[in-house]
CSV table of C-alpha atoms in Angstrom, one decimal:
chain,number,residue,atom,x,y,z
A,13,UNK,CA,-0.3,-0.1,-0.1
A,14,UNK,CA,1.8,3.3,-1.2
A,15,UNK,CA,-0.8,6.6,0.1
A,16,UNK,CA,-0.2,9.4,-2.3
A,17,UNK,CA,2.2,12.6,-1.4
A,18,UNK,CA,0.6,15.3,-1.6
A,19,UNK,CA,1.6,18.7,-0.3
A,20,UNK,CA,-0.9,21.2,0.6
A,21,UNK,CA,-0.7,25.2,-1.4
A,22,UNK,CA,-2.1,26.9,2.1
A,23,UNK,CA,1.2,28.0,2.6
A,24,UNK,CA,2.2,29.2,-1.1
A,25,UNK,CA,-1.0,30.9,-2.2
A,26,UNK,CA,1.4,34.2,-3.0
A,27,UNK,CA,2.1,31.7,-6.9
A,28,UNK,CA,0.0,30.4,-8.9
A,29,UNK,CA,-1.7,27.6,-9.9
A,30,UNK,CA,0.6,26.8,-12.4
A,31,UNK,CA,3.4,27.6,-10.5
A,32,UNK,CA,1.9,25.7,-7.7
A,33,UNK,CA,1.7,22.5,-9.9
A,34,UNK,CA,5.5,23.4,-11.4
A,35,UNK,CA,6.6,23.0,-7.9
A,36,UNK,CA,5.0,20.1,-6.7
A,37,UNK,CA,5.5,18.3,-9.4
A,38,UNK,CA,9.9,19.3,-9.5
A,39,UNK,CA,9.6,18.7,-5.8
A,40,UNK,CA,7.9,14.1,-6.6
A,41,UNK,CA,5.1,15.0,-5.4
A,42,UNK,CA,1.6,12.9,-6.4
A,43,UNK,CA,-0.6,16.2,-6.3
A,44,UNK,CA,-2.0,18.5,-4.7
A,45,UNK,CA,-4.7,19.3,-1.4
A,46,UNK,CA,-5.9,23.0,-2.9
A,47,UNK,CA,-6.3,25.2,-0.9
A,48,UNK,CA,-9.6,27.7,-1.7
A,49,UNK,CA,-8.0,30.9,-1.5
A,50,UNK,CA,-5.0,32.6,-3.7
A,51,UNK,CA,-6.2,31.6,-7.0
A,52,UNK,CA,-5.4,27.5,-6.1
A,53,UNK,CA,-9.0,26.9,-5.6
A,54,UNK,CA,-11.2,29.8,-6.0
A,55,UNK,CA,-15.0,28.5,-4.9
A,56,UNK,CA,-17.5,31.7,-6.2
A,57,UNK,CA,-15.6,30.5,-9.5
A,58,UNK,CA,-16.3,27.0,-9.0
A,59,UNK,CA,-19.7,27.2,-9.8
A,60,UNK,CA,-20.1,30.8,-11.7
A,61,UNK,CA,-17.9,29.9,-14.7
A,62,UNK,CA,-18.4,26.3,-16.7
A,63,UNK,CA,-14.8,25.8,-17.6
A,64,UNK,CA,-13.5,26.4,-14.1
A,65,UNK,CA,-12.8,22.9,-13.1
A,66,UNK,CA,-12.4,21.1,-15.6
A,67,UNK,CA,-9.0,24.3,-16.0
A,68,UNK,CA,-8.0,22.8,-13.0
A,69,UNK,CA,-8.1,18.8,-13.7
A,70,UNK,CA,-6.3,20.2,-17.5
A,71,UNK,CA,-3.6,22.3,-15.2
A,72,UNK,CA,-2.7,18.9,-12.6
A,73,UNK,CA,-2.9,17.2,-15.8
A,74,UNK,CA,-0.7,18.8,-17.8
A,75,UNK,CA,1.5,18.1,-14.7
A,76,UNK,CA,0.5,14.3,-14.0
A,77,UNK,CA,-0.8,15.9,-10.2
A,78,UNK,CA,-3.3,14.0,-8.2
A,79,UNK,CA,-6.0,16.2,-6.1
A,80,UNK,CA,-8.0,14.2,-4.1
A,81,UNK,CA,-8.9,17.3,-1.4
A,82,UNK,CA,-9.7,20.9,-1.5
A,83,UNK,CA,-8.6,22.3,2.4
A,84,UNK,CA,-11.5,26.0,3.4
A,85,UNK,CA,-9.3,26.0,6.8
A,86,UNK,CA,-10.0,30.0,6.3
A,87,UNK,CA,-13.4,30.2,6.0
A,88,UNK,CA,-14.9,27.9,8.2
A,89,UNK,CA,-13.0,30.1,11.1
A,90,UNK,CA,-15.6,32.6,10.9
A,91,UNK,CA,-18.3,30.2,10.8
A,92,UNK,CA,-18.2,29.9,14.4
A,93,UNK,CA,-15.8,32.1,15.2
A,94,UNK,CA,-17.5,35.9,17.3
A,95,UNK,CA,-16.4,37.5,14.0
A,96,UNK,CA,-13.6,40.6,14.8
A,97,UNK,CA,-11.4,43.1,12.6
A,98,UNK,CA,-8.9,39.7,12.2
A,99,UNK,CA,-11.5,37.9,10.3
A,100,UNK,CA,-11.0,40.1,7.2
A,101,UNK,CA,-7.5,39.8,6.6
A,102,UNK,CA,-8.5,35.8,5.7
A,103,UNK,CA,-11.8,36.0,3.6
A,104,UNK,CA,-12.8,36.6,0.3
A,105,UNK,CA,-14.4,40.5,0.4
A,106,UNK,CA,-17.5,39.4,-0.5
A,107,UNK,CA,-18.0,36.5,2.8
A,108,UNK,CA,-15.7,39.4,4.6
A,109,UNK,CA,-18.6,42.2,3.3
A,110,UNK,CA,-19.7,45.0,5.6
A,111,UNK,CA,-17.9,43.7,9.6
A,112,UNK,CA,-21.8,42.7,11.0
A,113,UNK,CA,-20.1,40.1,12.6
A,114,UNK,CA,-23.6,38.1,12.5
A,115,UNK,CA,-23.6,38.9,8.1
A,116,UNK,CA,-19.8,37.1,8.2
A,117,UNK,CA,-21.4,34.4,10.2
A,118,UNK,CA,-24.3,33.9,7.4
A,119,UNK,CA,-21.4,34.2,4.3
A,120,UNK,CA,-18.9,31.6,5.6
A,121,UNK,CA,-22.1,28.5,6.5
A,122,UNK,CA,-23.2,29.8,3.1
A,123,UNK,CA,-19.5,30.0,1.5
A,124,UNK,CA,-19.2,25.9,2.4
A,125,UNK,CA,-21.9,24.7,1.4
A,126,UNK,CA,-21.2,25.7,-2.1
A,127,UNK,CA,-17.7,24.2,-0.9
A,128,UNK,CA,-19.1,21.4,-1.1
A,129,UNK,CA,-21.4,22.0,-3.9
A,130,UNK,CA,-17.1,22.9,-5.3
A,131,UNK,CA,-15.4,19.8,-4.1
A,132,UNK,CA,-19.0,18.0,-6.5
A,133,UNK,CA,-18.2,19.2,-9.4
A,134,UNK,CA,-14.2,18.8,-9.1
A,135,UNK,CA,-14.2,15.3,-8.3
A,136,UNK,CA,-13.0,15.4,-5.2
A,137,UNK,CA,-14.8,14.0,-2.1
A,138,UNK,CA,-12.8,15.8,0.7
A,139,UNK,CA,-12.8,19.0,2.1
A,140,UNK,CA,-11.1,20.5,4.8
A,141,UNK,CA,-11.4,22.9,7.3
A,142,UNK,CA,-11.8,24.5,10.8
A,143,UNK,CA,-14.8,25.0,12.3
A,144,UNK,CA,-14.0,28.1,14.7
A,145,UNK,CA,-15.3,28.4,17.9
A,146,UNK,CA,-17.5,30.2,20.5
A,147,UNK,CA,-15.3,29.2,22.8
A,148,UNK,CA,-12.6,28.9,23.0
A,149,UNK,CA,-11.7,32.6,24.5
A,150,UNK,CA,-13.1,30.1,27.9
A,151,UNK,CA,-10.2,28.0,27.5
A,152,UNK,CA,-8.6,28.4,31.2
A,153,UNK,CA,-11.6,28.6,34.0
A,154,UNK,CA,-10.4,31.7,35.9
A,155,UNK,CA,-13.4,33.3,35.6
A,156,UNK,CA,-14.9,29.9,36.5
A,157,UNK,CA,-16.6,28.5,33.1
A,158,UNK,CA,-20.4,27.5,33.8
A,159,UNK,CA,-20.6,24.6,32.3
A,160,UNK,CA,-23.7,25.6,30.3
A,161,UNK,CA,-21.5,28.3,28.6
A,162,UNK,CA,-19.9,25.0,26.9
A,163,UNK,CA,-23.3,24.0,26.3
A,164,UNK,CA,-23.8,27.0,24.5
A,165,UNK,CA,-21.4,26.5,22.6
A,166,UNK,CA,-20.7,23.6,21.5
A,167,UNK,CA,-24.9,24.2,21.1
A,168,UNK,CA,-24.1,26.6,18.8
A,169,UNK,CA,-21.7,24.7,16.8
A,170,UNK,CA,-24.5,21.9,16.1
A,171,UNK,CA,-26.5,24.7,14.8
A,172,UNK,CA,-24.6,25.9,12.5
A,173,UNK,CA,-22.3,22.8,11.1
A,174,UNK,CA,-25.4,20.6,10.9
A,175,UNK,CA,-27.2,21.8,8.2
A,176,UNK,CA,-23.7,22.9,6.3
A,177,UNK,CA,-23.5,18.8,5.9
A,178,UNK,CA,-26.4,18.4,5.1
A,179,UNK,CA,-25.5,20.0,2.3
A,180,UNK,CA,-22.2,17.7,2.7
A,181,UNK,CA,-23.8,14.9,2.0
A,182,UNK,CA,-25.8,16.0,-1.0
A,183,UNK,CA,-22.8,15.8,-2.9
A,184,UNK,CA,-21.1,12.8,-1.1
A,185,UNK,CA,-18.5,14.4,0.2
A,186,UNK,CA,-17.5,14.1,3.7
A,187,UNK,CA,-15.5,17.9,5.6
A,188,UNK,CA,-12.1,16.6,7.3
A,189,UNK,CA,-12.0,19.4,10.4
A,190,UNK,CA,-8.2,20.0,11.5
A,191,UNK,CA,-8.0,19.4,15.3
A,192,UNK,CA,-6.5,22.1,15.8
A,193,UNK,CA,-6.5,25.3,18.7
A,194,UNK,CA,-9.1,28.0,18.3
A,195,UNK,CA,-11.1,25.5,16.4
A,196,UNK,CA,-14.6,23.0,18.4
A,197,UNK,CA,-12.5,20.3,18.5
A,198,UNK,CA,-8.6,20.4,20.1
A,199,UNK,CA,-8.0,17.7,21.6
A,200,UNK,CA,-9.1,13.9,21.8
A,201,UNK,CA,-11.8,14.8,24.8
A,202,UNK,CA,-13.8,17.9,22.3
A,203,UNK,CA,-13.2,16.0,19.5
A,204,UNK,CA,-15.4,13.2,20.5
A,205,UNK,CA,-18.4,16.1,22.1
A,206,UNK,CA,-18.3,17.4,18.9
A,207,UNK,CA,-18.9,14.0,17.4
A,208,UNK,CA,-21.2,13.3,20.7
A,209,UNK,CA,-23.5,17.0,19.8
A,210,UNK,CA,-24.0,16.0,16.7
A,211,UNK,CA,-24.6,12.4,16.4
A,212,UNK,CA,-21.9,10.9,15.1
A,213,UNK,CA,-22.7,12.5,11.5
A,214,UNK,CA,-20.6,10.7,8.9
A,215,UNK,CA,-20.1,13.3,7.5
A,216,UNK,CA,-18.6,14.8,9.8
A,217,UNK,CA,-14.4,13.7,11.1
A,218,UNK,CA,-10.7,14.5,10.6
A,219,UNK,CA,-8.1,16.1,9.5
A,220,UNK,CA,-5.2,14.1,11.3
A,221,UNK,CA,-2.6,16.8,11.9
A,222,UNK,CA,-0.4,15.1,14.8
A,223,UNK,CA,1.1,18.4,15.5
A,224,UNK,CA,-1.3,20.2,16.5
A,225,UNK,CA,-1.6,17.1,19.5
A,226,UNK,CA,1.9,16.7,19.6
A,227,UNK,CA,2.4,20.4,21.3
A,228,UNK,CA,0.1,20.3,23.4
A,229,UNK,CA,0.9,17.3,24.6
A,230,UNK,CA,-1.4,14.7,23.0
A,231,UNK,CA,-0.5,11.3,21.8
A,232,UNK,CA,-1.2,11.9,18.4
A,233,UNK,CA,-1.2,7.8,17.7
A,234,UNK,CA,-4.0,8.3,20.2
A,235,UNK,CA,-6.1,10.1,18.6
A,236,UNK,CA,-5.8,8.4,15.8
A,237,UNK,CA,-7.1,4.8,17.7
A,238,UNK,CA,-9.3,7.5,19.5
A,239,UNK,CA,-11.8,7.8,16.4
A,240,UNK,CA,-10.2,5.0,14.1
A,241,UNK,CA,-13.4,5.8,10.9
A,242,UNK,CA,-12.6,9.6,11.6
A,243,UNK,CA,-10.3,10.2,9.4
A,244,UNK,CA,-10.9,11.3,6.8
A,245,UNK,CA,-7.5,12.6,5.8
A,246,UNK,CA,-4.0,12.8,6.9
A,247,UNK,CA,-1.6,15.9,7.5
A,248,UNK,CA,2.0,15.4,7.9
A,249,UNK,CA,3.6,18.1,9.9
A,250,UNK,CA,5.8,18.5,12.9
A,251,UNK,CA,6.7,20.3,16.3
A,252,UNK,CA,8.4,20.9,18.7
A,253,UNK,CA,9.0,22.0,22.0
A,254,UNK,CA,11.7,23.7,23.4
A,255,UNK,CA,11.2,24.9,27.0
A,256,UNK,CA,14.1,25.9,28.6
A,257,UNK,CA,12.0,27.3,32.1
A,258,UNK,CA,12.4,31.4,30.4
A,259,UNK,CA,8.7,30.2,28.7
A,260,UNK,CA,5.9,28.3,28.7
A,261,UNK,CA,3.8,25.7,25.9
A,262,UNK,CA,1.0,29.0,25.6
A,263,UNK,CA,4.4,31.1,24.4
A,264,UNK,CA,3.9,34.5,26.4
A,265,UNK,CA,2.4,36.3,23.2
A,266,UNK,CA,5.3,35.4,21.2
A,267,UNK,CA,5.0,34.9,16.5
A,268,UNK,CA,5.7,31.3,15.9
A,269,UNK,CA,9.1,31.2,14.3
A,270,UNK,CA,10.7,33.5,17.3
A,271,UNK,CA,13.1,31.5,19.6
A,272,UNK,CA,12.4,32.3,22.3
A,273,UNK,CA,9.1,30.1,22.1
A,274,UNK,CA,8.2,27.2,23.9
A,275,UNK,CA,7.2,25.1,21.0
A,276,UNK,CA,7.1,25.5,17.1
A,277,UNK,CA,6.9,24.3,13.5
A,278,UNK,CA,9.1,22.2,11.4
A,279,UNK,CA,9.8,20.7,8.4
A,280,UNK,CA,9.3,17.0,8.8
A,281,UNK,CA,10.7,14.9,10.6
A,282,UNK,CA,13.1,17.6,12.3
A,283,UNK,CA,11.0,18.4,14.8
A,284,UNK,CA,9.3,15.7,17.4
A,285,UNK,CA,6.4,14.1,15.8
A,286,UNK,CA,6.6,10.2,16.7
A,287,UNK,CA,6.0,9.1,12.5
A,288,UNK,CA,6.8,6.1,13.2
A,289,UNK,CA,3.9,4.6,15.0
A,290,UNK,CA,2.4,7.0,13.6
A,291,UNK,CA,3.1,5.7,10.0
A,292,UNK,CA,1.5,2.0,12.5
A,293,UNK,CA,-1.6,3.4,13.5
A,294,UNK,CA,-2.7,4.6,10.8
A,295,UNK,CA,-2.3,0.9,9.5
A,296,UNK,CA,-3.6,-0.2,11.8
A,297,UNK,CA,-6.4,1.3,11.4
A,298,UNK,CA,-5.9,0.8,7.5
A,299,UNK,CA,-6.5,4.0,6.8
A,300,UNK,CA,-5.1,4.3,2.8
A,301,UNK,CA,-5.1,8.0,1.6
A,302,UNK,CA,-3.5,10.5,0.8
A,303,UNK,CA,0.1,11.6,3.1
A,304,UNK,CA,-0.5,15.4,2.6
A,305,UNK,CA,2.7,18.0,4.0
A,306,UNK,CA,1.9,20.8,5.9
A,307,UNK,CA,5.1,22.6,5.1
A,308,UNK,CA,5.5,25.4,7.9
A,309,UNK,CA,8.9,26.3,9.1
A,310,UNK,CA,10.1,29.6,10.0
A,311,UNK,CA,14.0,28.3,10.3
A,312,UNK,CA,14.3,26.8,6.5
A,313,UNK,CA,13.7,28.0,3.1
A,314,UNK,CA,10.5,26.3,1.9
A,315,UNK,CA,11.2,25.3,-1.8
A,316,UNK,CA,14.5,23.6,-0.1
A,317,UNK,CA,11.5,22.1,2.9
A,318,UNK,CA,8.6,20.9,0.8
A,319,UNK,CA,11.5,19.0,-1.3
A,320,UNK,CA,13.0,17.2,2.0
A,321,UNK,CA,9.5,15.9,3.0
A,322,UNK,CA,8.3,15.0,0.2
A,323,UNK,CA,11.6,12.4,0.7
A,324,UNK,CA,11.3,12.3,4.1
A,325,UNK,CA,7.6,11.1,3.4
A,326,UNK,CA,8.1,8.1,0.9
A,327,UNK,CA,10.9,7.1,3.8
A,328,UNK,CA,8.4,6.7,6.9
A,329,UNK,CA,5.5,5.0,4.6
A,330,UNK,CA,4.9,1.7,4.8
A,331,UNK,CA,2.6,-1.3,4.1
A,332,UNK,CA,1.2,-3.4,6.8
A,333,UNK,CA,2.0,-7.2,6.6
A,334,UNK,CA,-0.1,-10.0,5.7
A,335,UNK,CA,0.8,-12.0,6.8
A,336,UNK,CA,1.8,-13.5,10.9
A,337,UNK,CA,5.7,-12.9,10.4
A,338,UNK,CA,5.7,-16.2,12.8
A,339,UNK,CA,3.3,-17.9,10.3
A,340,UNK,CA,6.5,-20.4,8.5
A,341,UNK,CA,7.2,-21.6,12.3
A,342,UNK,CA,3.2,-23.4,12.0
A,343,UNK,CA,2.8,-26.6,11.8
A,344,UNK,CA,2.7,-27.6,7.4
């Protein structure tokens, strides 16, 4: 079982789609996971231009590349978030509109529904993304947080996402949440709660990204074991914890790349994530989908990193055994 090795284009959206395709081929990737920003995959154009998705496919074919998923992280963030000025920089102008928070939430919901429809037209059956969260700011329980406030946050998530998932179901597309700080689910327990409040709808699962679990102290392998039938897509992304007694795991309001942080992202294989055990766990649950590199490392030139990452993923991927290793010891 050789899984496709793909490259998520979210951190490369400053490049044109054609240039991105050319680079991915030269780096040695099988395909791309297309971000729904920049010109890599524009949902509004996919819905309005009858030639848009075929033109995208033609470009991928020109470079002998596959696409198994598109990703709507940015617009998904605005579905459940309490909207403020930060969101303007990550949303399309037609979703931001006049910036009225309720209107932004409503337009983000409609955009995510259209993303499912666009994915169906494009011929992919997974949309990765975020959900946002109306209760992330309640993470630390002081002032004391009543359970009712947390329940209301999960109920709001279900209220907003169930109509979205209805469209996903109609389109035969799955939504894969990247479990991540600032989302409704950011670890194993909150992921369980998100599934429960959605009554375990099959349209909702996870884009497994070990980096966001690792720095929190959550074992990524335990996440796979907890949700064996909900791993709809996999990101290969690394992180490192660098606590030295001066800063903490909350990173002191220091931005990514600052050497004073208590943790940061790393190019795959250069952090602390145990990818050996992750591959064994993915084999155990029967995951055969793409291994998609989400490359983020402020200390490394990105072309070098992306090429190295493609080679790394191929080295760590291996098929499960089809026989017991000691079968030959049995009776004849």
